XYZ file of C-alpha atoms in Angstrom:
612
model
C -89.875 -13.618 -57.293
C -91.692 -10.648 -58.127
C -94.282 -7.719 -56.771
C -92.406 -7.543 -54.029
C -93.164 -4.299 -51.626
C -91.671 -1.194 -52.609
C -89.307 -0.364 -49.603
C -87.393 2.633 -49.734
C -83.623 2.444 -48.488
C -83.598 0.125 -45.428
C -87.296 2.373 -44.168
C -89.305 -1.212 -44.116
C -92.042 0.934 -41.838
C -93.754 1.131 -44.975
C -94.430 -2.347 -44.462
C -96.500 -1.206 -41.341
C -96.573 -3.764 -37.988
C -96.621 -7.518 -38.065
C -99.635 -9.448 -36.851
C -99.055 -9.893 -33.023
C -97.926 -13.864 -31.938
C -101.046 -15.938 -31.714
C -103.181 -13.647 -33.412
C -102.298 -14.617 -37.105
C -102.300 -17.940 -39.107
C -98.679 -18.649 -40.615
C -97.781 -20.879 -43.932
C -94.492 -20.589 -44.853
C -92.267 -23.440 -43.717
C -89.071 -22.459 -41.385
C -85.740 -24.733 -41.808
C -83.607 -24.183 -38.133
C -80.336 -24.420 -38.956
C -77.692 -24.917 -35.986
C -74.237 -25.512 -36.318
C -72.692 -27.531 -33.470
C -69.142 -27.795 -32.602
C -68.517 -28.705 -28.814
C -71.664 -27.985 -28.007
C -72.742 -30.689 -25.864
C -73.772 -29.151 -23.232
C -75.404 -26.231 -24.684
C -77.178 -27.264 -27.775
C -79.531 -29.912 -25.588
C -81.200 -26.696 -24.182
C -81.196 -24.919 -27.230
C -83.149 -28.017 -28.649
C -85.411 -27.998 -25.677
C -86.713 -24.522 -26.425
C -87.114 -24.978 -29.742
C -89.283 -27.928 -28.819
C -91.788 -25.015 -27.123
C -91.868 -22.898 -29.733
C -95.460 -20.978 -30.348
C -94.549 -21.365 -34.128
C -96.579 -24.558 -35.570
C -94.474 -27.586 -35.097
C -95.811 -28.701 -38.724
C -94.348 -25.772 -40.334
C -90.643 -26.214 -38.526
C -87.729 -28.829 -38.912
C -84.382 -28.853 -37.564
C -81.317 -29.582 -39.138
C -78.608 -29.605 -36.136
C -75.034 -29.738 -38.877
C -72.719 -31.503 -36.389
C -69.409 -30.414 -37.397
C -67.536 -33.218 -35.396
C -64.517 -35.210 -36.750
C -67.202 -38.477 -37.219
C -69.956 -39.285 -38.693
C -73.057 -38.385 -36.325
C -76.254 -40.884 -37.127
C -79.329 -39.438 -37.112
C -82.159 -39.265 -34.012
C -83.753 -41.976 -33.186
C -87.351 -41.365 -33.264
C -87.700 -44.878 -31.514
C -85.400 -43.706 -28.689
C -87.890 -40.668 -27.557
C -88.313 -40.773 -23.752
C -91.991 -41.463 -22.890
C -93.561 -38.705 -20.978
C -92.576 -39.524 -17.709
C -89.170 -41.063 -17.784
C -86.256 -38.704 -16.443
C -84.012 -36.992 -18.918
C -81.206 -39.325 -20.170
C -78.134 -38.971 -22.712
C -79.115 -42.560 -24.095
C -82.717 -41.159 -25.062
C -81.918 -40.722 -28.377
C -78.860 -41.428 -30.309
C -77.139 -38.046 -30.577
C -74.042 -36.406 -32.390
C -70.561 -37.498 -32.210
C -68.860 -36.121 -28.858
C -72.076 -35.507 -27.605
C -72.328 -36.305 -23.423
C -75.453 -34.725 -21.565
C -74.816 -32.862 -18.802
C -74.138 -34.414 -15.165
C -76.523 -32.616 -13.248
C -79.488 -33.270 -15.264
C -81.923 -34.055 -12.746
C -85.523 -32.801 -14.078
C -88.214 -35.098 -13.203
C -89.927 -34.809 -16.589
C -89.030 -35.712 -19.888
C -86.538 -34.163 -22.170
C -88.101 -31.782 -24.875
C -86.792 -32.451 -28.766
C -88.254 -30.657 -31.538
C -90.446 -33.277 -33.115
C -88.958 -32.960 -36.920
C -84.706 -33.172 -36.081
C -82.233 -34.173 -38.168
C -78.589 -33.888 -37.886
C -76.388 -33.676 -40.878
C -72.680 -33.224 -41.517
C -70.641 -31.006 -44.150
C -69.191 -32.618 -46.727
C -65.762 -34.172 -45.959
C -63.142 -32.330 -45.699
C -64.966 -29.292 -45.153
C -65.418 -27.470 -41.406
C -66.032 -24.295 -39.426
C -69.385 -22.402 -39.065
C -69.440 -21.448 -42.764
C -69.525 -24.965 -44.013
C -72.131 -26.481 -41.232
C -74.370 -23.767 -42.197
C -74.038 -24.034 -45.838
C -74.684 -27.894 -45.523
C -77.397 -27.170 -43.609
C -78.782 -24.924 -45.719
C -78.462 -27.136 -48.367
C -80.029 -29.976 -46.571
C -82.831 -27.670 -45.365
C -86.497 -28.371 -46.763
C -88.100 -25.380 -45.577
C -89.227 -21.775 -47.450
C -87.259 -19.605 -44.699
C -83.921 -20.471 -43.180
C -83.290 -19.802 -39.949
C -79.614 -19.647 -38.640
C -79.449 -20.270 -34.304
C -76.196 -20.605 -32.621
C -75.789 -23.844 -30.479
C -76.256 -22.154 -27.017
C -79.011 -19.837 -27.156
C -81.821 -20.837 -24.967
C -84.997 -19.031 -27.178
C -87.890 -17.163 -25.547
C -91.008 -19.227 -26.622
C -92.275 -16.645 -29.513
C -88.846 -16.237 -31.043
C -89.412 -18.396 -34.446
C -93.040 -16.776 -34.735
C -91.677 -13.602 -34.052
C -89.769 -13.631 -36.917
C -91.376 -15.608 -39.360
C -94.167 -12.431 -38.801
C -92.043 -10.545 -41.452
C -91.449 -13.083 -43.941
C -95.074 -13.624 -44.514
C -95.416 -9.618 -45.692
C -92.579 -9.836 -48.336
C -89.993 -11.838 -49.828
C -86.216 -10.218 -49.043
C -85.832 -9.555 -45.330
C -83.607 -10.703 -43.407
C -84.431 -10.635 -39.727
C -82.365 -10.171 -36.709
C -83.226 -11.629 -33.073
C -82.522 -10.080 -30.076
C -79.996 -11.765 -27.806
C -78.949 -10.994 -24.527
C -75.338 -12.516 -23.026
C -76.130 -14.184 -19.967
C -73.870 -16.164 -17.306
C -73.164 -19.498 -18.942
C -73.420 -23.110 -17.416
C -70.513 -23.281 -15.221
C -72.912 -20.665 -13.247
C -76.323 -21.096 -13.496
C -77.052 -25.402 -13.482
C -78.571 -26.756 -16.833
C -81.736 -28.662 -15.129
C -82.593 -24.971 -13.837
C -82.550 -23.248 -17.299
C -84.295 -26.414 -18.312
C -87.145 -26.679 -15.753
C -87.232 -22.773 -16.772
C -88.013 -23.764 -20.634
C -90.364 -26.325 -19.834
C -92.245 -24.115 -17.329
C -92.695 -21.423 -19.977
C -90.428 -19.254 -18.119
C -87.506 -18.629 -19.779
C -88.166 -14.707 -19.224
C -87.604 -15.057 -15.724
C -84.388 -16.759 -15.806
C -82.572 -13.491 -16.052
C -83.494 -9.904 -15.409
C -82.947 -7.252 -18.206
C -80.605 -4.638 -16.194
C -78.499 -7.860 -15.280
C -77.449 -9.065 -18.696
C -75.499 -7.722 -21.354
C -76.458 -6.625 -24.665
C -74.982 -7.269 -28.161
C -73.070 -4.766 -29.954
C -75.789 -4.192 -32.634
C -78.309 -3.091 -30.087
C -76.736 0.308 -29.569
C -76.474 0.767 -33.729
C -80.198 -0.384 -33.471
C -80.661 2.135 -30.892
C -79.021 5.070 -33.229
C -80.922 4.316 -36.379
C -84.863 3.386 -35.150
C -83.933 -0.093 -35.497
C -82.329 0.288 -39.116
C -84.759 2.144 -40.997
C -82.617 5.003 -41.163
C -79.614 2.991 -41.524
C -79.581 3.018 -45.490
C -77.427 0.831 -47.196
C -75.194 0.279 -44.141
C -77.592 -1.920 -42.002
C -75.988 -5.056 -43.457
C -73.160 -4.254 -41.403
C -74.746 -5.489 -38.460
C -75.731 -8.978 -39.333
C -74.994 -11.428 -37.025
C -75.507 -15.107 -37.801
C -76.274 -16.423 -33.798
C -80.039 -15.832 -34.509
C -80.624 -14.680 -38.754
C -83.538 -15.665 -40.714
C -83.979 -15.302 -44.655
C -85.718 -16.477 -47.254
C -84.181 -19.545 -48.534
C -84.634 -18.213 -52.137
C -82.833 -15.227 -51.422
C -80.136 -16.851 -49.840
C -79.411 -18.766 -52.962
C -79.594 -15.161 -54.569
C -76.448 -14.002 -52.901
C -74.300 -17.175 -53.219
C -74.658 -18.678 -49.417
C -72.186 -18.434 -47.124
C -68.336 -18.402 -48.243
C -67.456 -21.987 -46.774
C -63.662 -20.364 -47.365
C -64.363 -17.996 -44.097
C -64.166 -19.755 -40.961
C -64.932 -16.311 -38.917
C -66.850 -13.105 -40.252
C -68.758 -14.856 -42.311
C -72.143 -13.465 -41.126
C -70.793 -10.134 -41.887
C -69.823 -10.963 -45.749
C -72.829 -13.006 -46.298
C -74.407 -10.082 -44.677
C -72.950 -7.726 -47.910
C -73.641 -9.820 -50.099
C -77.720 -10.106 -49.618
C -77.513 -6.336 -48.992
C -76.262 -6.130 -53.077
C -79.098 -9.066 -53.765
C -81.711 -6.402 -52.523
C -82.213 -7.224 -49.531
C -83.684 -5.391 -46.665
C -82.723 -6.023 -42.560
C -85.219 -6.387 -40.314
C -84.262 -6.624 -36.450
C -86.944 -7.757 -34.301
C -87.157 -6.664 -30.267
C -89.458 -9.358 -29.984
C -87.516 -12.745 -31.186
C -86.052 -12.489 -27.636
C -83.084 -15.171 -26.181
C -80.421 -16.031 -24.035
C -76.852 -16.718 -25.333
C -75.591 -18.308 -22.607
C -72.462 -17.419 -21.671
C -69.881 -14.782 -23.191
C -69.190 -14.796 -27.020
C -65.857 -14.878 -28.757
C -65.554 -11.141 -30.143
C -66.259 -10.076 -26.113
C -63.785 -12.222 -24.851
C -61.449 -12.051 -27.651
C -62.328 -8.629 -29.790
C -58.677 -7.894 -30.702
C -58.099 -10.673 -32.296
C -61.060 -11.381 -33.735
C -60.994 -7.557 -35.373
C -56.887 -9.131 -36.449
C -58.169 -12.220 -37.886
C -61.501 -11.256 -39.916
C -60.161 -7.399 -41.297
C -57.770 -8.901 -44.042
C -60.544 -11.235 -44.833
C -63.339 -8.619 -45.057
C -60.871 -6.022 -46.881
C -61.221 -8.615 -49.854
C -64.676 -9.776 -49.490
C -66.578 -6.241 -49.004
C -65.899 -3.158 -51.055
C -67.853 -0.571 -48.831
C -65.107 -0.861 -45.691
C -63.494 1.746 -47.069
C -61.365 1.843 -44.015
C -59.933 -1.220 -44.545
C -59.068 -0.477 -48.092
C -56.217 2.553 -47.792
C -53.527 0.914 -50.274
C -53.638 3.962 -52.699
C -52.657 1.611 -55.800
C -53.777 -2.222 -55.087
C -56.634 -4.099 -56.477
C -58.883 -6.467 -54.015
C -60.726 -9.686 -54.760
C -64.258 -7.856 -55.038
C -63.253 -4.223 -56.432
C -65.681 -1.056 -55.623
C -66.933 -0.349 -58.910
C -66.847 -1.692 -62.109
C -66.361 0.379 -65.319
C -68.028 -0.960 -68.535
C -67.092 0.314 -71.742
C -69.035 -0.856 -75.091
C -66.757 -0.974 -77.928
C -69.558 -1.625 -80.627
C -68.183 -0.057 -83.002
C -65.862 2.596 -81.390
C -62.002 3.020 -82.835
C -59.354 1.357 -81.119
C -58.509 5.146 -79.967
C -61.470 5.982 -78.493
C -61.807 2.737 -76.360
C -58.282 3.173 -75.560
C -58.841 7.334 -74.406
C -61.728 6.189 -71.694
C -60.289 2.923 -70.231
C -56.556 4.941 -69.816
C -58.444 7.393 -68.053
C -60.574 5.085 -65.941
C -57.198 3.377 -64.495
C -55.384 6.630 -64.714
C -57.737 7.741 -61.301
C -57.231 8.102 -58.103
C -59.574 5.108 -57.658
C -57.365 2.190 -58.114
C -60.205 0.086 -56.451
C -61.751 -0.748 -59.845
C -62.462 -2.950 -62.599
C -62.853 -2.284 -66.206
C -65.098 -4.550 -68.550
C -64.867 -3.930 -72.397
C -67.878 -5.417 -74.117
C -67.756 -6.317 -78.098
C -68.050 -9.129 -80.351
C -64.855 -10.743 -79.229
C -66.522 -13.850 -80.850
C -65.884 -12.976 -84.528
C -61.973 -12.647 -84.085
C -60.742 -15.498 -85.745
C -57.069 -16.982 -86.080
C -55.511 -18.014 -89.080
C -53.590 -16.000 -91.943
C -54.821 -12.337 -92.306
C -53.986 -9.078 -93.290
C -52.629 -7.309 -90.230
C -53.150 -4.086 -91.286
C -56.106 -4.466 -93.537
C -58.034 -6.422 -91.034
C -61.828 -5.407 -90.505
C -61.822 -6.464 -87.267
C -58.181 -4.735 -86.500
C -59.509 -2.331 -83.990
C -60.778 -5.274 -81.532
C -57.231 -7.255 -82.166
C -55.917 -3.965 -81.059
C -58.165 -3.536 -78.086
C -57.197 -6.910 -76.896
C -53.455 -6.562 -77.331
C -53.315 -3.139 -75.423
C -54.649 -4.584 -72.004
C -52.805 -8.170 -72.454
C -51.235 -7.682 -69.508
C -53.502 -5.639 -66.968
C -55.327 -7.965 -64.664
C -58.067 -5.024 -63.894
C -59.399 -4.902 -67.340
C -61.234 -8.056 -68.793
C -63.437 -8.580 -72.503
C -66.825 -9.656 -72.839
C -69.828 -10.435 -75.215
C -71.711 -9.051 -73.033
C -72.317 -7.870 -68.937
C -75.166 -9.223 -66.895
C -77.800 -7.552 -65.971
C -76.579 -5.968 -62.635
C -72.659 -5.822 -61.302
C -73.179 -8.061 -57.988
C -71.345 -8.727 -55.762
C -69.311 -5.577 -57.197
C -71.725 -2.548 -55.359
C -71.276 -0.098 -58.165
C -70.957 -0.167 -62.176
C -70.323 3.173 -64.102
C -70.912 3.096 -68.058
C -69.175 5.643 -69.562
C -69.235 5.587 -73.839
C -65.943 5.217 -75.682
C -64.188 8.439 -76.619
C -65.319 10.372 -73.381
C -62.664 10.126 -70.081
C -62.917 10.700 -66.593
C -60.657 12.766 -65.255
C -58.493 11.741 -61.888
C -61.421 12.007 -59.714
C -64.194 11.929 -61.571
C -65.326 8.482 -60.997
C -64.779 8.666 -56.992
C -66.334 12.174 -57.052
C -70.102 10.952 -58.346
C -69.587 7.714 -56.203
C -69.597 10.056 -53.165
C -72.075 11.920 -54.148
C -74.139 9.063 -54.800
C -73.818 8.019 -51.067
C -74.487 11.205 -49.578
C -77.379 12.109 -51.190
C -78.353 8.050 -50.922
C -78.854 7.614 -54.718
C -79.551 4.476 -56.740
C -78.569 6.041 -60.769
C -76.446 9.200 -61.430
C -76.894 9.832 -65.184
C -74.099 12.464 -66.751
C -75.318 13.764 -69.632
C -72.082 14.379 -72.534
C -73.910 14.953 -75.526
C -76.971 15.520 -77.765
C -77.009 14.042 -81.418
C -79.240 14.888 -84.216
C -81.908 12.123 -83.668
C -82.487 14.025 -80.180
C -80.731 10.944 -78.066
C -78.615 12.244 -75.194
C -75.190 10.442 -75.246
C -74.538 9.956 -71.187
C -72.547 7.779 -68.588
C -74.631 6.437 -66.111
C -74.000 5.465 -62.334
C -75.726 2.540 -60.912
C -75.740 1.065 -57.466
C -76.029 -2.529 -57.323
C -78.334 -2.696 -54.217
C -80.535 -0.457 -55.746
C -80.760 -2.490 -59.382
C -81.332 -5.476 -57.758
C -83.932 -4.301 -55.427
C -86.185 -3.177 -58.278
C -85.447 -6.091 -60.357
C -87.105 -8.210 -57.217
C -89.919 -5.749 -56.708
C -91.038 -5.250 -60.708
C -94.478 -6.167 -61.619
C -94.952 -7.285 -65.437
C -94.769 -3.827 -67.321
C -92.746 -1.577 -64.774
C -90.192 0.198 -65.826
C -86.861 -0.285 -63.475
C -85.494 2.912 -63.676
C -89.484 4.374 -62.084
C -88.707 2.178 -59.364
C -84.912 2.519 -58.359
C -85.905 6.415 -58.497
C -89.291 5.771 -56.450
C -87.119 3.783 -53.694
C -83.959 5.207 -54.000
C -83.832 8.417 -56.111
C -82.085 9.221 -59.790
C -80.592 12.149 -60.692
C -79.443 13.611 -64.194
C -76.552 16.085 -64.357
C -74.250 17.658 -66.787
C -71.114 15.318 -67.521
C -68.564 18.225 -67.954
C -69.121 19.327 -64.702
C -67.666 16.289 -63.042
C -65.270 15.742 -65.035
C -65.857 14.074 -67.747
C -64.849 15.216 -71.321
C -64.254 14.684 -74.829
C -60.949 12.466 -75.667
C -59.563 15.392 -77.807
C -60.264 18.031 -74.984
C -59.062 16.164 -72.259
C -55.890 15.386 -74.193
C -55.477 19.286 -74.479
C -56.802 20.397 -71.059
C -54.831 17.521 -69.736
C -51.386 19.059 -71.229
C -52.390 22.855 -71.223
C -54.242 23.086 -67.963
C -57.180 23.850 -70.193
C -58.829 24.672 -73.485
C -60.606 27.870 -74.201
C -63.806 28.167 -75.843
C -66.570 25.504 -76.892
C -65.389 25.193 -80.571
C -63.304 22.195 -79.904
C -65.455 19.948 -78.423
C -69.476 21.698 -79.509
C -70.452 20.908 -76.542
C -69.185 21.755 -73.477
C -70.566 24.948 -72.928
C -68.200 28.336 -72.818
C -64.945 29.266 -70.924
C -62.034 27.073 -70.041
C -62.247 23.344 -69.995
C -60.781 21.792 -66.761
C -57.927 19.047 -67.730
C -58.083 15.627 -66.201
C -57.675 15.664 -62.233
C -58.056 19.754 -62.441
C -60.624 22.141 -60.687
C -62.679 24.268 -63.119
C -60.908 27.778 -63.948
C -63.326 29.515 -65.900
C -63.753 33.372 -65.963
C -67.024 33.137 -64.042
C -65.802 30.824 -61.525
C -68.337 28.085 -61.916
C -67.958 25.431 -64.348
C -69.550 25.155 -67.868
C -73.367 24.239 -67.989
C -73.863 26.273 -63.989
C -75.634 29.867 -64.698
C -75.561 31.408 -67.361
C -73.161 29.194 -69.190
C -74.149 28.619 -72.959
C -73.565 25.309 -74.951
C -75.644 22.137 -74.843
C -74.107 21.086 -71.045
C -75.060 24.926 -70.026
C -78.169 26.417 -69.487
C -81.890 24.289 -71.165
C -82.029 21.187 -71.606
C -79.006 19.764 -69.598
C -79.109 23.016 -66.735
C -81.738 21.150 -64.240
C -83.458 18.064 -63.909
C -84.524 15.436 -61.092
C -81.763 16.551 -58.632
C -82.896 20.688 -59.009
C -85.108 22.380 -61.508
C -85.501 21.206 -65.166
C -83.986 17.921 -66.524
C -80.458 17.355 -65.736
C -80.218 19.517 -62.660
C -78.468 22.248 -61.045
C -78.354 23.379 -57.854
C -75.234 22.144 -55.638
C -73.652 21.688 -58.641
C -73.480 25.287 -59.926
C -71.152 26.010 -56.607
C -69.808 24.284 -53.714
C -67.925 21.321 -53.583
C -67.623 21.090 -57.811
C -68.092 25.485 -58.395
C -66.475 28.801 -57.181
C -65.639 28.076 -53.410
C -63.445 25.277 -54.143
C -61.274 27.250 -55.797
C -60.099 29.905 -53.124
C -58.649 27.121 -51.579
C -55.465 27.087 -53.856
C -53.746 30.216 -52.428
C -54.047 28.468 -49.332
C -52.748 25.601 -50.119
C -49.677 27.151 -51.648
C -49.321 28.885 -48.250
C -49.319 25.414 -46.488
C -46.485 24.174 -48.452
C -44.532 27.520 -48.001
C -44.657 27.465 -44.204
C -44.046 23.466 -44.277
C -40.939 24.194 -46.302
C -39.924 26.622 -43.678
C -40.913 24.652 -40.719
C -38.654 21.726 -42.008
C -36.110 24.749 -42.360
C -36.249 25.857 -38.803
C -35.412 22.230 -37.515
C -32.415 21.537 -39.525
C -29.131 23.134 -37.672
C -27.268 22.834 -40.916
C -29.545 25.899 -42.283
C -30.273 29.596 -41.292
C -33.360 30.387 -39.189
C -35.422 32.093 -41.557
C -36.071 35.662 -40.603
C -39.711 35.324 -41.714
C -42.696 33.546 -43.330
């Protein structure tokens, strides 16, 4: 897919309103998907609104995934009750388990969506995961749209969404639910009679039901457009439509998650480029309490370990200061080419050396060419990859490859930094911040300058941002012009974050810090900070902020996209990363001193000190 519609962040107001219900002429096909397990006495009445839905019947099948313990035929279309026969459970053959309701008493006929199928996951396989995935996979249609199997939908609730999909190609749309009393208190033939009436509006009224969690995140954000990248976090699978395209995109649903799986699935188009669209006006009932309200603890016990694995931005669930997860947070790539053993060896130390243990490390080179056999071990011309691969044998964090594709997914951020320059402790984790604050799809750190005039630099990239303008490219545009026109780039001197020469860091890392620019030509006057250190300079800013000389100082690298010039200036010169950091160590000293002699003043096997 591409020429999609340039939406910035989550803002898809730039996609302006939808055509009203009735008052447009739809195309794309819509796939229903509902997973039913003991549902018998809901998902008839979900099945009877879909049957009076303002959407084109034409365009719409159903594929009910009955996720039983036996086979489950398919409907009968034979078996349809004629118009005016009473509602009956033998009306059509229906899933395994599946009983109708004993106080079905409606004098007209029982409403069934007029293309339904039911299918079932493959065998061994259960939970909501796999029936949607096998429904999925067994859907026909251009959008999919996920319904839990006791909602009762408000007539325009299909059309209502499928507005959106006909303006551009990666939304995902939300409906609007509202928990209502459930069967054992309102009867079934009055929600029916309600559906067949056209009335399901006045089942209920508003101020008496109760509203899903999202709906108050909704409320905060002007329904998600100023959510940014974290409006995937409220995707809920009872009522979720998506391109089916784009749902092949991100991978489907993890079949291994038998709860949370909306919200992973939910991450996962979010890196594919997606955009989330909730929609006020794809209105239903979900009759009856859900599990997280009647169960939130432990649902929250369950689905956290789960999620910690599966989804890199819950940074709250990830406070292990030293493990690695199943999907890390950002992945470091390193191009050997043809960079010494040494210098490959200086920036991926470094990389795992920081406080971000959350990360993996991918070396590319032409692994290919190494070749077994007799050789000369130390005349080898291929001696420095052997090396390369012999020093990270055994760390499961750093892997080799030909090459990396095109974008990091699922993985939300990838950092390339040359060979030869390293990060120091919190380099890495200190532009990753930045880059969510200031909502940024590319940090470029620019290290160096050669002769031909090209600037040597490590570059930041955000997944979600990559892939968005990958989707939304025309033939001829330029990726980087649109991740900066929906996102925003900015350039900035390397040094200042961090992020030095080998041979300096080596030296600043066991002196505290190397004077002058003469050791590494360019990093600008006064003292280098070593890795993990705050700048100490005599002007208290770091080198390349004011009047700073050296290629990372003042022209070409002082300014750029994120202040004046090229590579920027601005917060950089002070604040967080310049002089008023740096008052803070006195203080800190200070801290420790009156924690020593607080610890002191407890202990009755020491003096009371006489003061602080």
């Amino acid at each position: 897919m591409t020429g999609g519609v340039r939406i910035p962040l989550n803002d898809y107001g730039v996609l302006g309103q939808p055509p009203a219900p009735g008052e447009w002429t739809p195309t794309l096909t819509v796939s229903v998907v509902i997973p039913a397990h003991r549902a018998e006495h809901t998902l008839p009445l979900t099945l009877a609104s879909l049957a009076r839905q303002t959407y084109p019947a034409h365009l719409t099948e159903v594929v009910v995934v009955d996720d039983g313990e036996r086979p489950a035929p398919s409907p009968s279309p034979d078996a349809r009750p004629s118009p005016d026969a009473r509602p009956s459970p033998d009306a059509w053959t229906a899933p395994s388990g599946w009983t109708a309701p004993s106080d079905w008493s409606v004098p007209s006929a029982w409403p069934v969506p007029e293309r339904l199928r039911v299918v079932r996951p493959r065998a061994g396989a259960w939970g909501r995961a796999s029936a949607c995935a096998a429904g999925a996979e067994a859907a026909e249609g251009q959008v999919i749209l996920y319904l839990d199997a006791d909602l009762v939908l408000f007539p325009e609730h299909v059309e209502a969404q499928m507005r959106w999909h006909h303006l551009t190609d990666h939304l995902v749309v939300l409906g609007h639910l509202r928990f209502v009393p459930g069967l054992d208190e309102i009867p079934a033939s009055e929600v029916l009679a309600a559906v067949e009436a056209g009335a399901v509006d006045k089942l209920f009224a508003e101020e008496d039901t109760t509203p899903q969690w999202t709906e108050a995140r909704w409320d905060q954000t002007d329904d998600l457009r100023a959510a940014g990248f974290t409006a995937f976090s409220v995707m809920v699978g009872a009522t979720a439509s998506l391109p089916a395209a784009l749902l092949r995109a991100a991978g489907g649903l993890d079949a291994s998650l038998v709860l949370g799986e909306d919200t992973e699935l939910g991450y996962r188009l979010a890196q594919a480029g997606a955009v989330f669209v909730p929609d006020r006006g794809a209105r239903c009932w979900h009759l009856g309490r859900s599990t997280v309200m009647r169960r939130e603890p432990e649902v929250k016990r369950h689905n956290w370990p789960y999620l910690a694995e599966r989804v890199p931005v819950f940074r709250w669930l990830r406070r292990h200061p030293h493990r690695a997860y199943l999907v890390p947070y950002i992945e470091v790539v390193v191009d050997a080419g043809e960079a010494t053993f040494e210098e490959v060896r200086a920036t991926v130390d470094g990389v795992l050396a920081g406080r971000l243990p959350d990360v993996r490390v991918t070396v590319t080179g032409p692994w290919g060419r190494l070749r077994g056999g007799r050789r000369d071990p130390l005349g080898d011309p291929s001696l420095d990859l052997r090396l390369m691969l012999a020093c990270y044998e055994g760390e499961p964090r750093v892997r080799f490859r030909e090459t990396v594709p095109d974008d990091a997914f699922p993985v939300p951020f990838r950092f390339h930094c040359p060979p030869g320059w390293v990060p120091s402790r919190g380099t890495i984790g200190a532009v990753v911040k930045h880059a969510d604050r200031r909502r940024l799809g590319i940090v470029s750190l620019a290290l160096d300058e050669r002769e031909d005039g090209e600037v040597v630099h490590a570059r930041l990239e955000r997944t979600a941002a990559v892939t968005r303008a990958r989707r939304c490219a025309r033939p001829g545009d330029d990726l980087g012009d649109l991740i900066h026109e929906m996102f925003g780039t900015v350039w900035d001197a390397g040094d200042k974050w961090g992020l030095l020469p080998a041979g300096s860091a080596e030296i600043a890392s066991s002196t505290g810090g190397v004077t002058g620019a003469g050791s590494t030509g360019n990093a600008g006057s006064g003292t280098l900070p070593g890795p993990g250190r705050a700048w100490t300079g005599g002007s208290g800013a770091p080198p390349g902020a004011g009047g700073s000389s050296g290629r990372s100082g003042s022209g070409r690298f002082g300014s750029g996209r994120s202040g004046s010039g090229r590579f920027g200036s601005g917060r950089f010169g002070s604040g967080r990363f310049g002089a008023r950091r740096f008052g803070a160590r006195p203080l800190r000293r200070t801290a420790r001193l009156l924690r020593r002699r607080l610890r002191a003043l407890v202990r009755k096997d020491r003096p009371c000190p006489a003061s602080v």
